[in-house]
Amino acid sequence: DVVLERAATIVQRASGRDTTVAALRQPAVRGRWLARGLPLAALLLGLAIDRIANAHRVDLLSPPLLIVLAWNLAVYLLIAWQAWRPPKPAAWLQGLLRHVSLPGGGKRGLPARIAADFHARWLAHASGLLQHRAARVLHLCAAAWGAGIALSLLLRGLVVRYQFGWESTFLDAAQVHAIVSVLFWPLTKLFGLAPFTLPEIAATQNFAGEGAAGARWVWMYVGLLTLAVVLPRLALAAWARWREARWQGRI
């Protein structure tokens, strides 16, 4: 208690003499705004530059959709693999934050050296906290991106009459049906939805499908994005937030 009181007195005295030292006592407002603004930007970006379907067409074999799903699946596998490994400090994150946040060394005198020493000690001590905080923000951004793409499909469907189907030089209807069966398997198994049949796939070749039946394709896309991207990412963000709170308790 005596040491803490003495340290607080020294910090208060030094803060009154130099703004650089005084700034160390202020919360990281810029970081909090960044953590809140990035997911919102990802949502708006998903709404603005969606390329899963063009302006009037829903592509059953959309490469952007497959890339989004494959990327998130790769992230989940990486997280599962890391869970089996012993935890290690995030050296890359610590080094990045050190370059971003440290002042310019001894060129600016004693206050800059004090701030640099403070940041170096803080980053070494709280690297786990910063790692979980960064993971939370990134998971929220990924969830917002998937939600933005799904909302773009739904909102555009209100004012656009979609043509739906597929086209391929090398794949026939049976092969496309096999791909679609695997792609939408989680939805059909978990929610009991009727899978697409081979005649339905064959009837929509060269984007021959049109009309109200396209709503089913759109909702299947939206459901797949929600199930494979939005919900898992929100769960991972909540997990990262819980681990972040545990680290804050330790500090």
PDB file of C-alpha atoms in Angstrom:
ATOM      1  CA  ASP A   1       0.000   0.000   0.000  1.00  0.00           C
ATOM      2  CA  VAL A   2       2.832   2.385   0.821  1.00  0.00           C
ATOM      3  CA  VAL A   3       4.556   1.655  -2.492  1.00  0.00           C
ATOM      4  CA  LEU A   4       1.346   2.162  -4.464  1.00  0.00           C
ATOM      5  CA  GLU A   5       0.609   5.453  -2.721  1.00  0.00           C
ATOM      6  CA  ARG A   6       4.149   6.677  -3.314  1.00  0.00           C
ATOM      7  CA  ALA A   7       4.003   5.629  -6.987  1.00  0.00           C
ATOM      8  CA  ALA A   8       0.679   7.419  -7.471  1.00  0.00           C
ATOM      9  CA  THR A   9       2.134  10.587  -5.952  1.00  0.00           C
ATOM     10  CA  ILE A  10       5.181  10.442  -8.229  1.00  0.00           C
ATOM     11  CA  VAL A  11       3.028   9.868 -11.320  1.00  0.00           C
ATOM     12  CA  GLN A  12       0.732  12.739 -10.377  1.00  0.00           C
ATOM     13  CA  ARG A  13       3.675  15.085  -9.849  1.00  0.00           C
ATOM     14  CA  ALA A  14       5.335  14.040 -13.121  1.00  0.00           C
ATOM     15  CA  SER A  15       2.060  14.309 -15.052  1.00  0.00           C
ATOM     16  CA  GLY A  16       1.695  17.902 -13.979  1.00  0.00           C
ATOM     17  CA  ARG A  17       5.095  18.675 -15.454  1.00  0.00           C
ATOM     18  CA  ASP A  18       4.971  16.806 -18.780  1.00  0.00           C
ATOM     19  CA  THR A  19       2.130  15.952 -21.165  1.00  0.00           C
ATOM     20  CA  THR A  20       3.894  12.804 -22.448  1.00  0.00           C
ATOM     21  CA  VAL A  21       3.865  11.274 -18.992  1.00  0.00           C
ATOM     22  CA  ALA A  22       0.329  12.529 -18.358  1.00  0.00           C
ATOM     23  CA  ALA A  23      -0.862  10.768 -21.517  1.00  0.00           C
ATOM     24  CA  LEU A  24       0.168   7.412 -20.034  1.00  0.00           C
ATOM     25  CA  ARG A  25      -2.585   7.745 -17.427  1.00  0.00           C
ATOM     26  CA  GLN A  26      -5.322   8.205 -20.048  1.00  0.00           C
ATOM     27  CA  PRO A  27      -7.281   5.184 -21.344  1.00  0.00           C
ATOM     28  CA  ALA A  28      -6.673   4.115 -24.925  1.00  0.00           C
ATOM     29  CA  VAL A  29      -9.679   5.893 -26.397  1.00  0.00           C
ATOM     30  CA  ARG A  30      -8.382   5.526 -29.942  1.00  0.00           C
ATOM     31  CA  GLY A  31      -8.049   1.757 -29.513  1.00  0.00           C
ATOM     32  CA  ARG A  32     -11.599   1.454 -28.206  1.00  0.00           C
ATOM     33  CA  TRP A  33     -13.005   3.407 -31.137  1.00  0.00           C
ATOM     34  CA  LEU A  34     -10.993   1.230 -33.513  1.00  0.00           C
ATOM     35  CA  ALA A  35     -12.322  -1.951 -31.894  1.00  0.00           C
ATOM     36  CA  ARG A  36     -15.887  -0.687 -32.365  1.00  0.00           C
ATOM     37  CA  GLY A  37     -15.423   0.856 -35.791  1.00  0.00           C
ATOM     38  CA  LEU A  38     -13.728  -2.039 -37.587  1.00  0.00           C
ATOM     39  CA  PRO A  39     -16.689  -4.488 -37.308  1.00  0.00           C
ATOM     40  CA  LEU A  40     -19.055  -1.746 -38.482  1.00  0.00           C
ATOM     41  CA  ALA A  41     -16.764  -1.025 -41.434  1.00  0.00           C
ATOM     42  CA  ALA A  42     -16.669  -4.751 -42.268  1.00  0.00           C
ATOM     43  CA  LEU A  43     -20.483  -4.890 -42.228  1.00  0.00           C
ATOM     44  CA  LEU A  44     -20.784  -1.906 -44.559  1.00  0.00           C
ATOM     45  CA  LEU A  45     -18.079  -3.308 -46.812  1.00  0.00           C
ATOM     46  CA  GLY A  46     -19.906  -6.625 -47.063  1.00  0.00           C
ATOM     47  CA  LEU A  47     -23.044  -4.731 -48.050  1.00  0.00           C
ATOM     48  CA  ALA A  48     -21.267  -2.525 -50.578  1.00  0.00           C
ATOM     49  CA  ILE A  49     -18.946  -4.821 -52.484  1.00  0.00           C
ATOM     50  CA  ASP A  50     -20.740  -8.168 -52.376  1.00  0.00           C
ATOM     51  CA  ARG A  51     -19.760 -10.290 -55.352  1.00  0.00           C
ATOM     52  CA  ILE A  52     -21.365 -13.612 -54.432  1.00  0.00           C
ATOM     53  CA  ALA A  53     -24.074 -12.840 -56.965  1.00  0.00           C
ATOM     54  CA  ASN A  54     -24.031 -10.179 -59.643  1.00  0.00           C
ATOM     55  CA  ALA A  55     -26.797  -7.636 -59.943  1.00  0.00           C
ATOM     56  CA  HIS A  56     -29.400 -10.023 -61.357  1.00  0.00           C
ATOM     57  CA  ARG A  57     -28.050 -13.511 -60.829  1.00  0.00           C
ATOM     58  CA  VAL A  58     -27.483 -16.028 -58.033  1.00  0.00           C
ATOM     59  CA  ASP A  59     -24.653 -18.376 -58.980  1.00  0.00           C
ATOM     60  CA  LEU A  60     -24.834 -21.811 -57.373  1.00  0.00           C
ATOM     61  CA  LEU A  61     -21.093 -22.305 -57.944  1.00  0.00           C
ATOM     62  CA  SER A  62     -20.072 -18.808 -56.913  1.00  0.00           C
ATOM     63  CA  PRO A  63     -16.273 -18.721 -56.425  1.00  0.00           C
ATOM     64  CA  PRO A  64     -16.454 -15.812 -53.913  1.00  0.00           C
ATOM     65  CA  LEU A  65     -18.926 -17.757 -51.764  1.00  0.00           C
ATOM     66  CA  LEU A  66     -16.727 -20.842 -51.876  1.00  0.00           C
ATOM     67  CA  ILE A  67     -13.668 -18.734 -50.982  1.00  0.00           C
ATOM     68  CA  VAL A  68     -15.446 -17.152 -47.989  1.00  0.00           C
ATOM     69  CA  LEU A  69     -16.499 -20.557 -46.704  1.00  0.00           C
ATOM     70  CA  ALA A  70     -13.083 -22.131 -47.349  1.00  0.00           C
ATOM     71  CA  TRP A  71     -11.263 -19.269 -45.609  1.00  0.00           C
ATOM     72  CA  ASN A  72     -13.408 -19.504 -42.492  1.00  0.00           C
ATOM     73  CA  LEU A  73     -13.075 -23.295 -42.428  1.00  0.00           C
ATOM     74  CA  ALA A  74      -9.287 -22.901 -42.625  1.00  0.00           C
ATOM     75  CA  VAL A  75      -9.406 -20.454 -39.699  1.00  0.00           C
ATOM     76  CA  TYR A  76     -11.452 -22.898 -37.618  1.00  0.00           C
ATOM     77  CA  LEU A  77      -8.987 -25.705 -38.347  1.00  0.00           C
ATOM     78  CA  LEU A  78      -6.076 -23.434 -37.422  1.00  0.00           C
ATOM     79  CA  ILE A  79      -7.735 -22.498 -34.128  1.00  0.00           C
ATOM     80  CA  ALA A  80      -8.402 -26.165 -33.359  1.00  0.00           C
ATOM     81  CA  TRP A  81      -4.784 -27.024 -34.142  1.00  0.00           C
ATOM     82  CA  GLN A  82      -3.476 -24.234 -31.927  1.00  0.00           C
ATOM     83  CA  ALA A  83      -5.710 -25.405 -29.078  1.00  0.00           C
ATOM     84  CA  TRP A  84      -3.691 -28.636 -28.891  1.00  0.00           C
ATOM     85  CA  ARG A  85      -0.384 -26.797 -28.680  1.00  0.00           C
ATOM     86  CA  PRO A  86       1.051 -25.306 -25.470  1.00  0.00           C
ATOM     87  CA  PRO A  87       0.271 -21.579 -25.229  1.00  0.00           C
ATOM     88  CA  LYS A  88       3.036 -19.259 -26.347  1.00  0.00           C
ATOM     89  CA  PRO A  89       3.297 -15.492 -26.029  1.00  0.00           C
ATOM     90  CA  ALA A  90       2.224 -13.578 -29.104  1.00  0.00           C
ATOM     91  CA  ALA A  91       5.685 -12.315 -30.031  1.00  0.00           C
ATOM     92  CA  TRP A  92       4.504 -11.057 -33.405  1.00  0.00           C
ATOM     93  CA  LEU A  93       1.720  -8.990 -31.836  1.00  0.00           C
ATOM     94  CA  GLN A  94       4.029  -7.631 -29.174  1.00  0.00           C
ATOM     95  CA  GLY A  95       6.569  -6.591 -31.797  1.00  0.00           C
ATOM     96  CA  LEU A  96       3.914  -4.998 -33.994  1.00  0.00           C
ATOM     97  CA  LEU A  97       2.408  -2.996 -31.149  1.00  0.00           C
ATOM     98  CA  ARG A  98       5.853  -1.942 -30.006  1.00  0.00           C
ATOM     99  CA  HIS A  99       6.599  -0.462 -33.442  1.00  0.00           C
ATOM    100  CA  VAL A 100       3.198   1.211 -33.604  1.00  0.00           C
ATOM    101  CA  SER A 101       2.932   2.644 -30.126  1.00  0.00           C
ATOM    102  CA  LEU A 102       6.429   3.348 -28.875  1.00  0.00           C
ATOM    103  CA  PRO A 103       7.628   6.932 -29.043  1.00  0.00           C
ATOM    104  CA  GLY A 104      10.800   7.909 -30.823  1.00  0.00           C
ATOM    105  CA  GLY A 105      13.366   6.654 -28.327  1.00  0.00           C
ATOM    106  CA  GLY A 106      15.980   8.905 -26.727  1.00  0.00           C
ATOM    107  CA  LYS A 107      15.746  11.600 -29.381  1.00  0.00           C
ATOM    108  CA  ARG A 108      12.931  13.314 -27.473  1.00  0.00           C
ATOM    109  CA  GLY A 109      14.488  13.318 -24.041  1.00  0.00           C
ATOM    110  CA  LEU A 110      13.580  11.844 -20.695  1.00  0.00           C
ATOM    111  CA  PRO A 111       9.743  11.875 -21.018  1.00  0.00           C
ATOM    112  CA  ALA A 112       9.945   9.894 -24.284  1.00  0.00           C
ATOM    113  CA  ARG A 113      12.275   7.362 -22.680  1.00  0.00           C
ATOM    114  CA  ILE A 114       9.872   7.028 -19.734  1.00  0.00           C
ATOM    115  CA  ALA A 115       6.957   6.426 -22.129  1.00  0.00           C
ATOM    116  CA  ALA A 116       8.973   3.946 -24.199  1.00  0.00           C
ATOM    117  CA  ASP A 117       9.977   2.019 -21.085  1.00  0.00           C
ATOM    118  CA  PHE A 118       6.390   1.993 -19.853  1.00  0.00           C
ATOM    119  CA  HIS A 119       5.056   0.655 -23.176  1.00  0.00           C
ATOM    120  CA  ALA A 120       7.776  -1.983 -23.409  1.00  0.00           C
ATOM    121  CA  ARG A 121       7.023  -3.275 -19.914  1.00  0.00           C
ATOM    122  CA  TRP A 122       3.270  -3.118 -20.475  1.00  0.00           C
ATOM    123  CA  LEU A 123       3.432  -5.023 -23.769  1.00  0.00           C
ATOM    124  CA  ALA A 124       5.656  -7.687 -22.221  1.00  0.00           C
ATOM    125  CA  HIS A 125       3.243  -8.079 -19.306  1.00  0.00           C
ATOM    126  CA  ALA A 126      -0.082  -7.862 -21.156  1.00  0.00           C
ATOM    127  CA  SER A 127       0.666  -9.608 -24.469  1.00  0.00           C
ATOM    128  CA  GLY A 128      -1.934 -12.280 -23.700  1.00  0.00           C
ATOM    129  CA  LEU A 129      -4.596  -9.668 -23.019  1.00  0.00           C
ATOM    130  CA  LEU A 130      -3.785  -7.852 -26.256  1.00  0.00           C
ATOM    131  CA  GLN A 131      -3.833 -11.111 -28.200  1.00  0.00           C
ATOM    132  CA  HIS A 132      -7.339 -12.004 -26.980  1.00  0.00           C
ATOM    133  CA  ARG A 133      -8.528  -8.452 -27.606  1.00  0.00           C
ATOM    134  CA  ALA A 134      -7.220  -8.528 -31.183  1.00  0.00           C
ATOM    135  CA  ALA A 135      -8.827 -11.957 -31.726  1.00  0.00           C
ATOM    136  CA  ARG A 136     -12.174 -10.637 -30.482  1.00  0.00           C
ATOM    137  CA  VAL A 137     -12.100  -7.715 -32.905  1.00  0.00           C
ATOM    138  CA  LEU A 138     -11.061  -9.893 -35.852  1.00  0.00           C
ATOM    139  CA  HIS A 139     -13.801 -12.451 -35.165  1.00  0.00           C
ATOM    140  CA  LEU A 140     -16.389  -9.669 -34.936  1.00  0.00           C
ATOM    141  CA  CYS A 141     -15.132  -8.267 -38.252  1.00  0.00           C
ATOM    142  CA  ALA A 142     -15.453 -11.678 -39.920  1.00  0.00           C
ATOM    143  CA  ALA A 143     -18.975 -12.133 -38.532  1.00  0.00           C
ATOM    144  CA  ALA A 144     -19.960  -8.648 -39.687  1.00  0.00           C
ATOM    145  CA  TRP A 145     -18.503  -9.301 -43.134  1.00  0.00           C
ATOM    146  CA  GLY A 146     -20.568 -12.492 -43.527  1.00  0.00           C
ATOM    147  CA  ALA A 147     -23.684 -10.731 -42.224  1.00  0.00           C
ATOM    148  CA  GLY A 148     -23.123  -7.890 -44.689  1.00  0.00           C
ATOM    149  CA  ILE A 149     -22.940 -10.315 -47.626  1.00  0.00           C
ATOM    150  CA  ALA A 150     -26.109 -12.087 -46.491  1.00  0.00           C
ATOM    151  CA  LEU A 151     -27.968  -8.802 -46.021  1.00  0.00           C
ATOM    152  CA  SER A 152     -26.831  -7.644 -49.448  1.00  0.00           C
ATOM    153  CA  LEU A 153     -28.391 -10.721 -51.057  1.00  0.00           C
ATOM    154  CA  LEU A 154     -31.666 -10.216 -49.173  1.00  0.00           C
ATOM    155  CA  LEU A 155     -31.958  -6.468 -49.690  1.00  0.00           C
ATOM    156  CA  ARG A 156     -31.115  -6.659 -53.373  1.00  0.00           C
ATOM    157  CA  GLY A 157     -33.688  -9.414 -53.802  1.00  0.00           C
ATOM    158  CA  LEU A 158     -36.390  -6.933 -52.770  1.00  0.00           C
ATOM    159  CA  VAL A 159     -35.835  -4.840 -55.903  1.00  0.00           C
ATOM    160  CA  VAL A 160     -34.188  -7.300 -58.317  1.00  0.00           C
ATOM    161  CA  ARG A 161     -35.629 -10.401 -59.979  1.00  0.00           C
ATOM    162  CA  TYR A 162     -32.853 -12.942 -59.634  1.00  0.00           C
ATOM    163  CA  GLN A 163     -31.981 -15.496 -62.250  1.00  0.00           C
ATOM    164  CA  PHE A 164     -30.490 -18.507 -60.546  1.00  0.00           C
ATOM    165  CA  GLY A 165     -28.560 -21.572 -61.573  1.00  0.00           C
ATOM    166  CA  TRP A 166     -25.075 -22.506 -62.706  1.00  0.00           C
ATOM    167  CA  GLU A 167     -22.860 -22.910 -65.729  1.00  0.00           C
ATOM    168  CA  SER A 168     -19.692 -24.901 -66.256  1.00  0.00           C
ATOM    169  CA  THR A 169     -17.505 -26.120 -69.078  1.00  0.00           C
ATOM    170  CA  PHE A 170     -16.219 -29.217 -67.308  1.00  0.00           C
ATOM    171  CA  LEU A 171     -18.925 -30.181 -64.803  1.00  0.00           C
ATOM    172  CA  ASP A 172     -22.214 -31.891 -65.592  1.00  0.00           C
ATOM    173  CA  ALA A 173     -25.431 -31.788 -63.575  1.00  0.00           C
ATOM    174  CA  ALA A 174     -24.573 -34.904 -61.542  1.00  0.00           C
ATOM    175  CA  GLN A 175     -21.211 -33.479 -60.453  1.00  0.00           C
ATOM    176  CA  VAL A 176     -22.751 -30.117 -59.564  1.00  0.00           C
ATOM    177  CA  HIS A 177     -25.444 -31.934 -57.596  1.00  0.00           C
ATOM    178  CA  ALA A 178     -22.746 -33.750 -55.604  1.00  0.00           C
ATOM    179  CA  ILE A 179     -20.985 -30.439 -54.834  1.00  0.00           C
ATOM    180  CA  VAL A 180     -24.240 -28.772 -53.788  1.00  0.00           C
ATOM    181  CA  SER A 181     -25.184 -31.727 -51.586  1.00  0.00           C
ATOM    182  CA  VAL A 182     -21.910 -31.394 -49.664  1.00  0.00           C
ATOM    183  CA  LEU A 183     -22.109 -27.592 -49.560  1.00  0.00           C
ATOM    184  CA  PHE A 184     -25.583 -27.429 -48.059  1.00  0.00           C
ATOM    185  CA  TRP A 185     -25.326 -30.621 -46.004  1.00  0.00           C
ATOM    186  CA  PRO A 186     -25.185 -28.764 -42.634  1.00  0.00           C
ATOM    187  CA  LEU A 187     -28.434 -26.945 -43.385  1.00  0.00           C
ATOM    188  CA  THR A 188     -30.299 -30.003 -44.601  1.00  0.00           C
ATOM    189  CA  LYS A 189     -29.185 -32.160 -41.654  1.00  0.00           C
ATOM    190  CA  LEU A 190     -29.545 -29.669 -38.811  1.00  0.00           C
ATOM    191  CA  PHE A 191     -32.817 -28.055 -39.881  1.00  0.00           C
ATOM    192  CA  GLY A 192     -34.417 -30.821 -41.925  1.00  0.00           C
ATOM    193  CA  LEU A 193     -34.529 -28.760 -45.120  1.00  0.00           C
ATOM    194  CA  ALA A 194     -35.165 -30.514 -48.392  1.00  0.00           C
ATOM    195  CA  PRO A 195     -31.926 -30.839 -50.387  1.00  0.00           C
ATOM    196  CA  PHE A 196     -31.734 -29.874 -54.022  1.00  0.00           C
ATOM    197  CA  THR A 197     -32.525 -32.803 -56.287  1.00  0.00           C
ATOM    198  CA  LEU A 198     -30.680 -33.753 -59.457  1.00  0.00           C
ATOM    199  CA  PRO A 199     -33.609 -32.721 -61.723  1.00  0.00           C
ATOM    200  CA  GLU A 200     -33.713 -29.315 -60.009  1.00  0.00           C
ATOM    201  CA  ILE A 201     -29.984 -28.841 -60.598  1.00  0.00           C
ATOM    202  CA  ALA A 202     -30.267 -29.915 -64.231  1.00  0.00           C
ATOM    203  CA  ALA A 203     -33.234 -27.580 -64.817  1.00  0.00           C
ATOM    204  CA  THR A 204     -31.226 -24.524 -63.740  1.00  0.00           C
ATOM    205  CA  GLN A 205     -28.195 -25.075 -65.978  1.00  0.00           C
ATOM    206  CA  ASN A 206     -27.069 -21.921 -67.811  1.00  0.00           C
ATOM    207  CA  PHE A 207     -29.107 -19.881 -65.313  1.00  0.00           C
ATOM    208  CA  ALA A 208     -32.426 -21.110 -66.616  1.00  0.00           C
ATOM    209  CA  GLY A 209     -34.055 -20.724 -63.197  1.00  0.00           C
ATOM    210  CA  GLU A 210     -36.180 -17.655 -62.722  1.00  0.00           C
ATOM    211  CA  GLY A 211     -39.014 -16.373 -60.603  1.00  0.00           C
ATOM    212  CA  ALA A 212     -40.151 -16.915 -57.032  1.00  0.00           C
ATOM    213  CA  ALA A 213     -38.310 -20.249 -56.780  1.00  0.00           C
ATOM    214  CA  GLY A 214     -35.086 -18.235 -56.594  1.00  0.00           C
ATOM    215  CA  ALA A 215     -36.017 -17.191 -53.052  1.00  0.00           C
ATOM    216  CA  ARG A 216     -35.189 -20.712 -51.912  1.00  0.00           C
ATOM    217  CA  TRP A 217     -31.689 -20.445 -53.338  1.00  0.00           C
ATOM    218  CA  VAL A 218     -31.153 -17.048 -51.711  1.00  0.00           C
ATOM    219  CA  TRP A 219     -32.324 -18.281 -48.308  1.00  0.00           C
ATOM    220  CA  MET A 220     -30.061 -21.314 -48.585  1.00  0.00           C
ATOM    221  CA  TYR A 221     -27.116 -18.977 -49.216  1.00  0.00           C
ATOM    222  CA  VAL A 222     -28.098 -16.782 -46.277  1.00  0.00           C
ATOM    223  CA  GLY A 223     -28.569 -19.780 -44.003  1.00  0.00           C
ATOM    224  CA  LEU A 224     -25.203 -21.224 -45.000  1.00  0.00           C
ATOM    225  CA  LEU A 225     -23.404 -17.940 -44.337  1.00  0.00           C
ATOM    226  CA  THR A 226     -25.146 -17.608 -40.978  1.00  0.00           C
ATOM    227  CA  LEU A 227     -24.397 -21.161 -39.933  1.00  0.00           C
ATOM    228  CA  ALA A 228     -20.821 -21.397 -41.212  1.00  0.00           C
ATOM    229  CA  VAL A 229     -19.549 -17.840 -40.702  1.00  0.00           C
ATOM    230  CA  VAL A 230     -21.670 -15.512 -38.566  1.00  0.00           C
ATOM    231  CA  LEU A 231     -22.621 -17.757 -35.640  1.00  0.00           C
ATOM    232  CA  PRO A 232     -19.222 -19.487 -35.211  1.00  0.00           C
ATOM    233  CA  ARG A 233     -17.400 -16.168 -35.398  1.00  0.00           C
ATOM    234  CA  LEU A 234     -19.702 -14.605 -32.813  1.00  0.00           C
ATOM    235  CA  ALA A 235     -19.108 -17.597 -30.546  1.00  0.00           C
ATOM    236  CA  LEU A 236     -15.341 -17.254 -30.992  1.00  0.00           C
ATOM    237  CA  ALA A 237     -15.585 -13.507 -30.268  1.00  0.00           C
ATOM    238  CA  ALA A 238     -17.481 -14.258 -27.048  1.00  0.00           C
ATOM    239  CA  TRP A 239     -14.837 -16.835 -26.079  1.00  0.00           C
ATOM    240  CA  ALA A 240     -12.061 -14.314 -26.752  1.00  0.00           C
ATOM    241  CA  ARG A 241     -13.924 -11.702 -24.669  1.00  0.00           C
ATOM    242  CA  TRP A 242     -14.189 -14.133 -21.749  1.00  0.00           C
ATOM    243  CA  ARG A 243     -10.469 -14.914 -21.929  1.00  0.00           C
ATOM    244  CA  GLU A 244      -9.740 -11.201 -22.198  1.00  0.00           C
ATOM    245  CA  ALA A 245     -11.700 -10.591 -18.989  1.00  0.00           C
ATOM    246  CA  ARG A 246      -9.720 -13.321 -17.231  1.00  0.00           C
ATOM    247  CA  TRP A 247      -6.469 -11.662 -18.248  1.00  0.00           C
ATOM    248  CA  GLN A 248      -7.714  -8.311 -16.999  1.00  0.00           C
ATOM    249  CA  GLY A 249      -8.439  -9.959 -13.645  1.00  0.00           C
ATOM    250  CA  ARG A 250      -4.880 -11.247 -13.473  1.00  0.00           C
ATOM    251  CA  ILE A 251      -3.397  -7.842 -14.244  1.00  0.00           C
TER     252      ILE A 251
END
